[in-house]
Amino acid sequence: MKDLENKVFYIMGVANKKSVAYFIAKALIENGAKVILSGQTKDHCDKIQKLLPESFNFVCDVEKQEDLINLKDNISQYTDKLDGLVHSIAFANFDPGQKDFLDTSLANFQQAIQISCLSLTQVCNELRDIFNLNSSIVTISISNTKATSYGYMGPIKAMLENSVCYIAKAFSEFSNIRVNSIGAGPLKTSASAGIPNYIENYLYAEKLTLRKKNLGTSEVANTALFLLSDLSSGINAQNIVVDAGMSVNYFDQEIVKNL
Ligand code: NAD
């Protein structure tokens, strides 16, 4: 993708080499872009350094106000302008003591909102002056926020997708900065391992895809590259579903016949 060459992107959310953010960073580098990464902890940053030695990285834990305030200073050690942002972070404390959705605690819900949703708005606000006027911002949601299998992360991802529209509107007042989300189907990453019954749901999801093969993380990364590039210049304030057709296949006859 010629268009990405020498552009500079800030990427949040590499924890290991299975992370969606890692696949996106790697693909951007392969396409000639430069990446700045932040990890939640020093350990994450050490891992990033080993995985992507050509990248600049620093710690940003979005639960810490000072880390958000220091964002621009940290980034300015590498560049004074960004061409885009990838927000690929989420966390929910799935408490084994929680009986069902109705039993969601305020503390857990608030923490999950801060990390998985509000942080996008806060980071966009902190970096508003250093985005080039044609920048592209991408966050990662889930393929169906109403699937009722993600615990309280479902409503929070719905909020994230909605925030995308409000952030896009705010940026449109002074720029052509675009903001979109990717609604990704189930993937094999460390975040998904924490979701109750995830393995069973993952195997079932594979049967629901039209091609009978689950999504690869690189397919989500490729969509992110498209959204970060000028090829998607007409797309703004949208959620792009990447689920290998799963959402249209409720009544797959192979599954129905095996009941
Ligand atoms: P991952 O565990 O590799 O990435 C999650 C990242 O969130 C980690 O890097 C973690 O350090 C970061 N994070 C958590 N709390 C943080 C904090 N306080 N401050 C800063 N960073 C913090 O898992 P992943 O699957 O790559 O997740 C990336 C995104 O993709 C998430 O938004 C997730 O909801 C989304 N997603 C994942 C799947 C899936 O099946 N794995 C499907 C759809 C969407």
PDB file of C-alpha atoms and ligand atoms in Angstrom:
ATOM      1  CA  MET A   1       0.000   0.000   0.000  1.00  0.00           C
ATOM      2  CA  LYS A   2       2.011   2.944  -1.336  1.00  0.00           C
ATOM      3  CA  ASP A   3      -0.231   5.395   0.443  1.00  0.00           C
ATOM      4  CA  LEU A   4       0.952   4.238   3.888  1.00  0.00           C
ATOM      5  CA  GLU A   5       4.662   4.730   3.182  1.00  0.00           C
ATOM      6  CA  ASN A   6       6.368   7.009   5.740  1.00  0.00           C
ATOM      7  CA  LYS A   7       3.110   7.761   7.531  1.00  0.00           C
ATOM      8  CA  VAL A   8       3.303   7.623  11.331  1.00  0.00           C
ATOM      9  CA  PHE A   9       0.701   5.764  13.384  1.00  0.00           C
ATOM     10  CA  TYR A  10       0.267   5.461  17.133  1.00  0.00           C
ATOM     11  CA  ILE A  11      -0.900   1.991  18.144  1.00  0.00           C
ATOM     12  CA  MET A  12      -2.247   1.015  21.557  1.00  0.00           C
ATOM     13  CA  GLY A  13      -2.747  -2.583  22.683  1.00  0.00           C
ATOM     14  CA  VAL A  14       0.169  -4.870  21.870  1.00  0.00           C
ATOM     15  CA  ALA A  15       0.415  -7.401  24.720  1.00  0.00           C
ATOM     16  CA  ASN A  16       1.984 -10.281  22.775  1.00  0.00           C
ATOM     17  CA  LYS A  17       2.346 -11.658  19.268  1.00  0.00           C
ATOM     18  CA  LYS A  18      -1.298 -12.767  19.168  1.00  0.00           C
ATOM     19  CA  SER A  19      -2.632  -9.251  19.813  1.00  0.00           C
ATOM     20  CA  VAL A  20      -4.739  -7.602  17.126  1.00  0.00           C
ATOM     21  CA  ALA A  21      -2.560  -4.507  17.625  1.00  0.00           C
ATOM     22  CA  TYR A  22       0.594  -6.537  16.905  1.00  0.00           C
ATOM     23  CA  PHE A  23      -0.816  -7.806  13.605  1.00  0.00           C
ATOM     24  CA  ILE A  24      -1.765  -4.245  12.646  1.00  0.00           C
ATOM     25  CA  ALA A  25       1.650  -2.825  13.636  1.00  0.00           C
ATOM     26  CA  LYS A  26       3.488  -5.551  11.724  1.00  0.00           C
ATOM     27  CA  ALA A  27       1.369  -5.054   8.608  1.00  0.00           C
ATOM     28  CA  LEU A  28       1.862  -1.275   8.760  1.00  0.00           C
ATOM     29  CA  ILE A  29       5.643  -1.676   9.017  1.00  0.00           C
ATOM     30  CA  GLU A  30       5.614  -4.144   6.109  1.00  0.00           C
ATOM     31  CA  ASN A  31       3.819  -1.473   4.087  1.00  0.00           C
ATOM     32  CA  GLY A  32       6.430   1.189   4.800  1.00  0.00           C
ATOM     33  CA  ALA A  33       4.698   3.021   7.660  1.00  0.00           C
ATOM     34  CA  LYS A  34       6.309   3.985  10.961  1.00  0.00           C
ATOM     35  CA  VAL A  35       4.694   2.983  14.231  1.00  0.00           C
ATOM     36  CA  ILE A  36       4.780   4.290  17.770  1.00  0.00           C
ATOM     37  CA  LEU A  37       3.427   1.840  20.306  1.00  0.00           C
ATOM     38  CA  SER A  38       2.333   1.982  23.894  1.00  0.00           C
ATOM     39  CA  GLY A  39       1.979  -0.933  26.264  1.00  0.00           C
ATOM     40  CA  GLN A  40      -0.058  -1.099  29.432  1.00  0.00           C
ATOM     41  CA  THR A  41       3.013  -1.977  31.536  1.00  0.00           C
ATOM     42  CA  LYS A  42       6.809  -1.929  31.351  1.00  0.00           C
ATOM     43  CA  ASP A  43       6.679  -5.719  30.783  1.00  0.00           C
ATOM     44  CA  HIS A  44       4.458  -5.191  27.746  1.00  0.00           C
ATOM     45  CA  CYS A  45       6.905  -2.583  26.440  1.00  0.00           C
ATOM     46  CA  ASP A  46       9.843  -4.978  26.881  1.00  0.00           C
ATOM     47  CA  LYS A  47       7.884  -7.520  24.860  1.00  0.00           C
ATOM     48  CA  ILE A  48       7.075  -4.904  22.190  1.00  0.00           C
ATOM     49  CA  GLN A  49      10.779  -4.031  21.988  1.00  0.00           C
ATOM     50  CA  LYS A  50      11.608  -7.674  21.223  1.00  0.00           C
ATOM     51  CA  LEU A  51       8.734  -8.186  18.769  1.00  0.00           C
ATOM     52  CA  LEU A  52       9.087  -4.894  16.893  1.00  0.00           C
ATOM     53  CA  PRO A  53      12.629  -3.597  17.538  1.00  0.00           C
ATOM     54  CA  GLU A  54      12.261  -0.930  14.842  1.00  0.00           C
ATOM     55  CA  SER A  55       9.409   0.775  16.711  1.00  0.00           C
ATOM     56  CA  PHE A  56       9.404   3.451  19.422  1.00  0.00           C
ATOM     57  CA  ASN A  57       7.410   2.548  22.544  1.00  0.00           C
ATOM     58  CA  PHE A  58       6.385   3.827  25.967  1.00  0.00           C
ATOM     59  CA  VAL A  59       4.002   2.891  28.802  1.00  0.00           C
ATOM     60  CA  CYS A  60       0.402   4.112  28.784  1.00  0.00           C
ATOM     61  CA  ASP A  61      -2.062   2.628  31.244  1.00  0.00           C
ATOM     62  CA  VAL A  62      -5.356   4.358  30.428  1.00  0.00           C
ATOM     63  CA  GLU A  63      -6.553   3.922  34.009  1.00  0.00           C
ATOM     64  CA  LYS A  64      -3.824   6.371  35.047  1.00  0.00           C
ATOM     65  CA  GLN A  65      -4.691  10.007  34.444  1.00  0.00           C
ATOM     66  CA  GLU A  66      -1.003  11.011  34.383  1.00  0.00           C
ATOM     67  CA  ASP A  67      -0.283   8.526  31.565  1.00  0.00           C
ATOM     68  CA  LEU A  68      -3.007  10.151  29.470  1.00  0.00           C
ATOM     69  CA  ILE A  69      -1.706  13.640  30.238  1.00  0.00           C
ATOM     70  CA  ASN A  70       1.853  12.577  29.299  1.00  0.00           C
ATOM     71  CA  LEU A  71       0.774  11.035  25.981  1.00  0.00           C
ATOM     72  CA  LYS A  72       1.657  13.998  23.776  1.00  0.00           C
ATOM     73  CA  ASP A  73       5.056  14.467  25.438  1.00  0.00           C
ATOM     74  CA  ASN A  74       5.887  10.792  25.003  1.00  0.00           C
ATOM     75  CA  ILE A  75       4.882  10.822  21.345  1.00  0.00           C
ATOM     76  CA  SER A  76       6.742  14.090  20.732  1.00  0.00           C
ATOM     77  CA  GLN A  77      10.024  12.293  21.522  1.00  0.00           C
ATOM     78  CA  TYR A  78       9.518  10.556  18.195  1.00  0.00           C
ATOM     79  CA  THR A  79       7.341  12.821  16.031  1.00  0.00           C
ATOM     80  CA  ASP A  80       5.407  16.074  16.125  1.00  0.00           C
ATOM     81  CA  LYS A  81       2.640  14.830  13.773  1.00  0.00           C
ATOM     82  CA  LEU A  82       0.587  11.655  13.560  1.00  0.00           C
ATOM     83  CA  ASP A  83      -1.286  10.234  10.557  1.00  0.00           C
ATOM     84  CA  GLY A  84      -3.508   8.055  12.663  1.00  0.00           C
ATOM     85  CA  LEU A  85      -4.293   6.063  15.762  1.00  0.00           C
ATOM     86  CA  VAL A  86      -5.207   2.443  16.409  1.00  0.00           C
ATOM     87  CA  HIS A  87      -7.017   1.889  19.716  1.00  0.00           C
ATOM     88  CA  SER A  88      -7.010  -1.862  20.313  1.00  0.00           C
ATOM     89  CA  ILE A  89      -7.520  -2.168  24.048  1.00  0.00           C
ATOM     90  CA  ALA A  90     -10.225  -3.608  26.250  1.00  0.00           C
ATOM     91  CA  PHE A  91     -10.604  -5.129  29.671  1.00  0.00           C
ATOM     92  CA  ALA A  92     -13.444  -6.561  31.730  1.00  0.00           C
ATOM     93  CA  ASN A  93     -12.997  -8.161  35.103  1.00  0.00           C
ATOM     94  CA  PHE A  94     -15.131 -11.272  34.615  1.00  0.00           C
ATOM     95  CA  ASP A  95     -15.645 -12.030  38.259  1.00  0.00           C
ATOM     96  CA  PRO A  96     -16.312 -15.788  38.785  1.00  0.00           C
ATOM     97  CA  GLY A  97     -18.705 -14.781  41.599  1.00  0.00           C
ATOM     98  CA  GLN A  98     -20.986 -12.917  39.163  1.00  0.00           C
ATOM     99  CA  LYS A  99     -24.203 -14.929  38.688  1.00  0.00           C
ATOM    100  CA  ASP A 100     -25.389 -13.408  35.414  1.00  0.00           C
ATOM    101  CA  PHE A 101     -25.599 -10.079  33.542  1.00  0.00           C
ATOM    102  CA  LEU A 102     -28.074  -8.665  36.083  1.00  0.00           C
ATOM    103  CA  ASP A 103     -25.402  -9.084  38.744  1.00  0.00           C
ATOM    104  CA  THR A 104     -22.892  -6.716  37.021  1.00  0.00           C
ATOM    105  CA  SER A 105     -21.137  -4.579  39.633  1.00  0.00           C
ATOM    106  CA  LEU A 106     -20.674  -0.828  39.337  1.00  0.00           C
ATOM    107  CA  ALA A 107     -16.925  -1.110  39.992  1.00  0.00           C
ATOM    108  CA  ASN A 108     -16.368  -3.695  37.239  1.00  0.00           C
ATOM    109  CA  PHE A 109     -18.614  -1.883  34.763  1.00  0.00           C
ATOM    110  CA  GLN A 110     -16.944   1.484  35.403  1.00  0.00           C
ATOM    111  CA  GLN A 111     -13.463   0.034  35.033  1.00  0.00           C
ATOM    112  CA  ALA A 112     -14.405  -1.700  31.771  1.00  0.00           C
ATOM    113  CA  ILE A 113     -15.957   1.522  30.404  1.00  0.00           C
ATOM    114  CA  GLN A 114     -12.860   3.542  31.262  1.00  0.00           C
ATOM    115  CA  ILE A 115     -10.440   1.115  29.622  1.00  0.00           C
ATOM    116  CA  SER A 116     -12.502  -0.161  26.705  1.00  0.00           C
ATOM    117  CA  CYS A 117     -14.547   2.881  25.693  1.00  0.00           C
ATOM    118  CA  LEU A 118     -13.895   6.276  27.293  1.00  0.00           C
ATOM    119  CA  SER A 119     -10.133   5.925  26.757  1.00  0.00           C
ATOM    120  CA  LEU A 120     -10.675   6.337  23.000  1.00  0.00           C
ATOM    121  CA  THR A 121     -12.326   9.738  23.508  1.00  0.00           C
ATOM    122  CA  GLN A 122      -9.667  10.776  26.032  1.00  0.00           C
ATOM    123  CA  VAL A 123      -6.751   9.762  23.801  1.00  0.00           C
ATOM    124  CA  CYS A 124      -8.318  11.543  20.815  1.00  0.00           C
ATOM    125  CA  ASN A 125      -8.679  14.665  22.927  1.00  0.00           C
ATOM    126  CA  GLU A 126      -5.091  14.556  24.192  1.00  0.00           C
ATOM    127  CA  LEU A 127      -3.767  14.120  20.632  1.00  0.00           C
ATOM    128  CA  ARG A 128      -6.189  16.400  18.743  1.00  0.00           C
ATOM    129  CA  ASP A 129      -3.480  19.007  17.935  1.00  0.00           C
ATOM    130  CA  ILE A 130      -0.915  16.573  16.581  1.00  0.00           C
ATOM    131  CA  PHE A 131      -3.103  14.644  14.151  1.00  0.00           C
ATOM    132  CA  ASN A 132      -2.572  15.579  10.524  1.00  0.00           C
ATOM    133  CA  LEU A 133      -5.803  16.956   9.102  1.00  0.00           C
ATOM    134  CA  ASN A 134      -6.408  13.802   7.007  1.00  0.00           C
ATOM    135  CA  SER A 135      -5.644  11.334   9.772  1.00  0.00           C
ATOM    136  CA  SER A 136      -7.560   8.116  10.286  1.00  0.00           C
ATOM    137  CA  ILE A 137      -8.497   6.625  13.652  1.00  0.00           C
ATOM    138  CA  VAL A 138      -9.545   3.008  14.132  1.00  0.00           C
ATOM    139  CA  THR A 139     -10.820   1.155  17.175  1.00  0.00           C
ATOM    140  CA  ILE A 140     -11.692  -2.524  17.534  1.00  0.00           C
ATOM    141  CA  SER A 141     -15.197  -3.577  18.486  1.00  0.00           C
ATOM    142  CA  ILE A 142     -16.955  -6.940  18.318  1.00  0.00           C
ATOM    143  CA  SER A 143     -18.997  -8.284  15.405  1.00  0.00           C
ATOM    144  CA  ASN A 144     -22.346  -8.156  17.212  1.00  0.00           C
ATOM    145  CA  THR A 145     -22.788  -6.145  20.397  1.00  0.00           C
ATOM    146  CA  LYS A 146     -26.261  -7.668  20.890  1.00  0.00           C
ATOM    147  CA  ALA A 147     -25.123 -11.295  20.735  1.00  0.00           C
ATOM    148  CA  THR A 148     -25.535 -11.484  24.571  1.00  0.00           C
ATOM    149  CA  SER A 149     -22.492 -13.726  24.927  1.00  0.00           C
ATOM    150  CA  TYR A 150     -19.882 -11.145  25.906  1.00  0.00           C
ATOM    151  CA  GLY A 151     -21.161 -10.358  29.390  1.00  0.00           C
ATOM    152  CA  TYR A 152     -21.236  -6.631  30.130  1.00  0.00           C
ATOM    153  CA  MET A 153     -18.579  -6.000  27.433  1.00  0.00           C
ATOM    154  CA  GLY A 154     -21.430  -6.126  24.845  1.00  0.00           C
ATOM    155  CA  PRO A 155     -23.101  -2.889  26.010  1.00  0.00           C
ATOM    156  CA  ILE A 156     -19.686  -1.269  26.457  1.00  0.00           C
ATOM    157  CA  LYS A 157     -18.648  -2.095  22.877  1.00  0.00           C
ATOM    158  CA  ALA A 158     -22.011  -0.667  21.718  1.00  0.00           C
ATOM    159  CA  MET A 159     -21.044   2.514  23.564  1.00  0.00           C
ATOM    160  CA  LEU A 160     -17.623   2.446  21.890  1.00  0.00           C
ATOM    161  CA  GLU A 161     -19.182   2.163  18.404  1.00  0.00           C
ATOM    162  CA  ASN A 162     -21.491   5.038  19.259  1.00  0.00           C
ATOM    163  CA  SER A 163     -18.619   7.173  20.588  1.00  0.00           C
ATOM    164  CA  VAL A 164     -16.907   6.726  17.210  1.00  0.00           C
ATOM    165  CA  CYS A 165     -19.706   8.805  15.614  1.00  0.00           C
ATOM    166  CA  TYR A 166     -19.435  11.564  18.215  1.00  0.00           C
ATOM    167  CA  ILE A 167     -15.642  11.738  17.956  1.00  0.00           C
ATOM    168  CA  ALA A 168     -15.877  11.843  14.140  1.00  0.00           C
ATOM    169  CA  LYS A 169     -18.359  14.722  14.384  1.00  0.00           C
ATOM    170  CA  ALA A 170     -16.095  16.631  16.807  1.00  0.00           C
ATOM    171  CA  PHE A 171     -13.068  16.226  14.502  1.00  0.00           C
ATOM    172  CA  SER A 172     -15.118  17.248  11.452  1.00  0.00           C
ATOM    173  CA  GLU A 173     -15.481  20.741  12.955  1.00  0.00           C
ATOM    174  CA  PHE A 174     -11.825  21.471  12.117  1.00  0.00           C
ATOM    175  CA  SER A 175     -10.430  18.642   9.949  1.00  0.00           C
ATOM    176  CA  ASN A 176     -10.987  15.675   7.625  1.00  0.00           C
ATOM    177  CA  ILE A 177      -9.954  13.261  10.361  1.00  0.00           C
ATOM    178  CA  ARG A 178     -11.977  10.065  10.074  1.00  0.00           C
ATOM    179  CA  VAL A 179     -12.943   7.708  12.898  1.00  0.00           C
ATOM    180  CA  ASN A 180     -14.202   4.149  12.391  1.00  0.00           C
ATOM    181  CA  SER A 181     -14.474   0.877  14.252  1.00  0.00           C
ATOM    182  CA  ILE A 182     -13.987  -2.702  13.132  1.00  0.00           C
ATOM    183  CA  GLY A 183     -16.558  -5.190  14.382  1.00  0.00           C
ATOM    184  CA  ALA A 184     -14.348  -8.257  14.543  1.00  0.00           C
ATOM    185  CA  GLY A 185     -15.665 -11.793  14.942  1.00  0.00           C
ATOM    186  CA  PRO A 186     -14.080 -14.195  17.453  1.00  0.00           C
ATOM    187  CA  LEU A 187     -10.279 -14.444  17.377  1.00  0.00           C
ATOM    188  CA  LYS A 188      -7.654 -16.396  19.275  1.00  0.00           C
ATOM    189  CA  THR A 189      -6.007 -13.805  21.525  1.00  0.00           C
ATOM    190  CA  SER A 190      -5.283 -13.450  25.241  1.00  0.00           C
ATOM    191  CA  ALA A 191      -8.208 -11.017  25.740  1.00  0.00           C
ATOM    192  CA  SER A 192     -10.671 -13.557  24.380  1.00  0.00           C
ATOM    193  CA  ALA A 193      -9.317 -16.281  26.675  1.00  0.00           C
ATOM    194  CA  GLY A 194     -10.802 -14.346  29.634  1.00  0.00           C
ATOM    195  CA  ILE A 195     -14.392 -14.371  28.288  1.00  0.00           C
ATOM    196  CA  PRO A 196     -16.558 -17.056  29.975  1.00  0.00           C
ATOM    197  CA  ASN A 197     -17.145 -20.142  27.708  1.00  0.00           C
ATOM    198  CA  TYR A 198     -15.055 -18.546  24.975  1.00  0.00           C
ATOM    199  CA  ILE A 199     -13.484 -21.733  23.559  1.00  0.00           C
ATOM    200  CA  GLU A 200     -16.859 -23.411  23.047  1.00  0.00           C
ATOM    201  CA  ASN A 201     -18.276 -20.243  21.471  1.00  0.00           C
ATOM    202  CA  TYR A 202     -15.181 -19.901  19.262  1.00  0.00           C
ATOM    203  CA  LEU A 203     -15.608 -23.442  17.913  1.00  0.00           C
ATOM    204  CA  TYR A 204     -19.326 -22.862  17.357  1.00  0.00           C
ATOM    205  CA  ALA A 205     -18.599 -19.545  15.608  1.00  0.00           C
ATOM    206  CA  GLU A 206     -16.388 -21.387  13.136  1.00  0.00           C
ATOM    207  CA  LYS A 207     -19.350 -23.532  12.086  1.00  0.00           C
ATOM    208  CA  LEU A 208     -21.440 -20.369  11.671  1.00  0.00           C
ATOM    209  CA  THR A 209     -19.053 -18.676   9.258  1.00  0.00           C
ATOM    210  CA  LEU A 210     -20.123 -19.073   5.641  1.00  0.00           C
ATOM    211  CA  ARG A 211     -16.699 -20.489   4.765  1.00  0.00           C
ATOM    212  CA  LYS A 212     -16.556 -22.812   7.831  1.00  0.00           C
ATOM    213  CA  LYS A 213     -13.258 -21.292   8.863  1.00  0.00           C
ATOM    214  CA  ASN A 214     -12.800 -18.774  11.623  1.00  0.00           C
ATOM    215  CA  LEU A 215     -11.430 -15.325  11.100  1.00  0.00           C
ATOM    216  CA  GLY A 216      -7.656 -14.873  11.090  1.00  0.00           C
ATOM    217  CA  THR A 217      -6.271 -11.932  13.075  1.00  0.00           C
ATOM    218  CA  SER A 218      -4.408 -10.850   9.934  1.00  0.00           C
ATOM    219  CA  GLU A 219      -7.786 -10.373   8.221  1.00  0.00           C
ATOM    220  CA  VAL A 220      -8.771  -7.866  10.899  1.00  0.00           C
ATOM    221  CA  ALA A 221      -5.373  -6.178  10.490  1.00  0.00           C
ATOM    222  CA  ASN A 222      -5.868  -5.921   6.720  1.00  0.00           C
ATOM    223  CA  THR A 223      -9.203  -4.169   7.287  1.00  0.00           C
ATOM    224  CA  ALA A 224      -7.478  -1.783   9.685  1.00  0.00           C
ATOM    225  CA  LEU A 225      -4.855  -0.990   7.026  1.00  0.00           C
ATOM    226  CA  PHE A 226      -7.603  -0.215   4.536  1.00  0.00           C
ATOM    227  CA  LEU A 227      -9.310   2.087   7.055  1.00  0.00           C
ATOM    228  CA  LEU A 228      -6.011   3.801   7.891  1.00  0.00           C
ATOM    229  CA  SER A 229      -5.239   4.378   4.227  1.00  0.00           C
ATOM    230  CA  ASP A 230      -6.716   6.903   1.796  1.00  0.00           C
ATOM    231  CA  LEU A 231      -8.428   4.010  -0.027  1.00  0.00           C
ATOM    232  CA  SER A 232     -11.196   4.351   2.564  1.00  0.00           C
ATOM    233  CA  SER A 233     -11.409   8.158   2.367  1.00  0.00           C
ATOM    234  CA  GLY A 234     -15.207   8.042   1.948  1.00  0.00           C
ATOM    235  CA  ILE A 235     -15.781   5.960   5.066  1.00  0.00           C
ATOM    236  CA  ASN A 236     -16.332   7.852   8.303  1.00  0.00           C
ATOM    237  CA  ALA A 237     -18.169   7.195  11.589  1.00  0.00           C
ATOM    238  CA  GLN A 238     -18.881   3.579  10.639  1.00  0.00           C
ATOM    239  CA  ASN A 239     -18.509   0.128  12.129  1.00  0.00           C
ATOM    240  CA  ILE A 240     -17.115  -2.291   9.529  1.00  0.00           C
ATOM    241  CA  VAL A 241     -18.075  -5.858  10.392  1.00  0.00           C
ATOM    242  CA  VAL A 242     -15.394  -8.486   9.696  1.00  0.00           C
ATOM    243  CA  ASP A 243     -16.933 -11.833  10.637  1.00  0.00           C
ATOM    244  CA  ALA A 244     -16.562 -14.146   7.610  1.00  0.00           C
ATOM    245  CA  GLY A 245     -20.340 -13.946   7.094  1.00  0.00           C
ATOM    246  CA  MET A 246     -21.259 -15.338  10.519  1.00  0.00           C
ATOM    247  CA  SER A 247     -24.049 -12.822  11.128  1.00  0.00           C
ATOM    248  CA  VAL A 248     -26.221 -14.025   8.218  1.00  0.00           C
ATOM    249  CA  ASN A 249     -25.965 -17.711   9.071  1.00  0.00           C
ATOM    250  CA  TYR A 250     -28.194 -18.232  12.153  1.00  0.00           C
ATOM    251  CA  PHE A 251     -29.935 -21.178  10.500  1.00  0.00           C
ATOM    252  CA  ASP A 252     -26.987 -22.993   8.973  1.00  0.00           C
ATOM    253  CA  GLN A 253     -28.457 -26.332   7.903  1.00  0.00           C
ATOM    254  CA  GLU A 254     -25.374 -28.347   8.886  1.00  0.00           C
ATOM    255  CA  ILE A 255     -25.818 -27.158  12.478  1.00  0.00           C
ATOM    256  CA  VAL A 256     -29.608 -27.470  12.450  1.00  0.00           C
ATOM    257  CA  LYS A 257     -29.465 -31.077  11.149  1.00  0.00           C
ATOM    258  CA  ASN A 258     -27.017 -32.101  13.907  1.00  0.00           C
ATOM    259  CA  LEU A 259     -29.321 -30.975  16.749  1.00  0.00           C
TER     260      LEU A 259
HETATM  261  P1  NAD B   1      -5.007  -8.531  23.745  1.00  0.00           P
HETATM  262  O1  NAD B   1      -5.145  -9.055  25.143  1.00  0.00           O
HETATM  263  O2  NAD B   1      -3.846  -8.949  22.972  1.00  0.00           O
HETATM  264  O3  NAD B   1      -5.140  -6.961  23.726  1.00  0.00           O
HETATM  265  C1  NAD B   1      -5.857  -6.242  24.692  1.00  0.00           C
HETATM  266  C2  NAD B   1      -4.964  -5.097  25.084  1.00  0.00           C
HETATM  267  O4  NAD B   1      -5.642  -4.213  25.986  1.00  0.00           O
HETATM  268  C3  NAD B   1      -3.691  -5.570  25.816  1.00  0.00           C
HETATM  269  O5  NAD B   1      -2.567  -5.080  25.129  1.00  0.00           O
HETATM  270  C4  NAD B   1      -3.808  -4.945  27.176  1.00  0.00           C
HETATM  271  O6  NAD B   1      -2.564  -4.593  27.745  1.00  0.00           O
HETATM  272  C5  NAD B   1      -4.627  -3.690  26.834  1.00  0.00           C
HETATM  273  N1  NAD B   1      -5.163  -3.065  28.038  1.00  0.00           N
HETATM  274  C6  NAD B   1      -5.975  -3.611  28.974  1.00  0.00           C
HETATM  275  N2  NAD B   1      -6.128  -2.733  30.002  1.00  0.00           N
HETATM  276  C7  NAD B   1      -5.409  -1.618  29.680  1.00  0.00           C
HETATM  277  C8  NAD B   1      -5.130  -0.379  30.337  1.00  0.00           C
HETATM  278  N3  NAD B   1      -5.633  -0.105  31.551  1.00  0.00           N
HETATM  279  N4  NAD B   1      -4.340   0.520  29.711  1.00  0.00           N
HETATM  280  C9  NAD B   1      -3.816   0.260  28.488  1.00  0.00           C
HETATM  281  N5  NAD B   1      -3.999  -0.894  27.826  1.00  0.00           N
HETATM  282  C10 NAD B   1      -4.792  -1.825  28.425  1.00  0.00           C
HETATM  283  O7  NAD B   1      -6.365  -9.000  22.999  1.00  0.00           O
HETATM  284  P2  NAD B   1      -6.946  -8.552  21.566  1.00  0.00           P
HETATM  285  O8  NAD B   1      -7.910  -9.600  21.202  1.00  0.00           O
HETATM  286  O9  NAD B   1      -5.851  -8.185  20.657  1.00  0.00           O
HETATM  287  O10 NAD B   1      -7.812  -7.277  21.929  1.00  0.00           O
HETATM  288  C11 NAD B   1      -7.695  -6.069  21.197  1.00  0.00           C
HETATM  289  C12 NAD B   1      -9.064  -5.508  20.890  1.00  0.00           C
HETATM  290  O11 NAD B   1      -9.741  -6.392  19.993  1.00  0.00           O
HETATM  291  C13 NAD B   1      -9.958  -5.350  22.100  1.00  0.00           C
HETATM  292  O12 NAD B   1     -10.672  -4.145  22.003  1.00  0.00           O
HETATM  293  C14 NAD B   1     -10.913  -6.526  21.973  1.00  0.00           C
HETATM  294  O13 NAD B   1     -12.148  -6.314  22.604  1.00  0.00           O
HETATM  295  C15 NAD B   1     -11.055  -6.560  20.472  1.00  0.00           C
HETATM  296  N6  NAD B   1     -11.637  -7.775  19.911  1.00  0.00           N
HETATM  297  C16 NAD B   1     -11.108  -8.985  20.199  1.00  0.00           C
HETATM  298  C17 NAD B   1     -11.725 -10.112  19.695  1.00  0.00           C
HETATM  299  C18 NAD B   1     -11.217 -11.471  20.046  1.00  0.00           C
HETATM  300  O14 NAD B   1     -11.923 -12.458  19.772  1.00  0.00           O
HETATM  301  N7  NAD B   1     -10.037 -11.585  20.596  1.00  0.00           N
HETATM  302  C19 NAD B   1     -12.836 -10.031  18.867  1.00  0.00           C
HETATM  303  C20 NAD B   1     -13.325  -8.787  18.576  1.00  0.00           C
HETATM  304  C21 NAD B   1     -12.716  -7.668  19.104  1.00  0.00           C
END
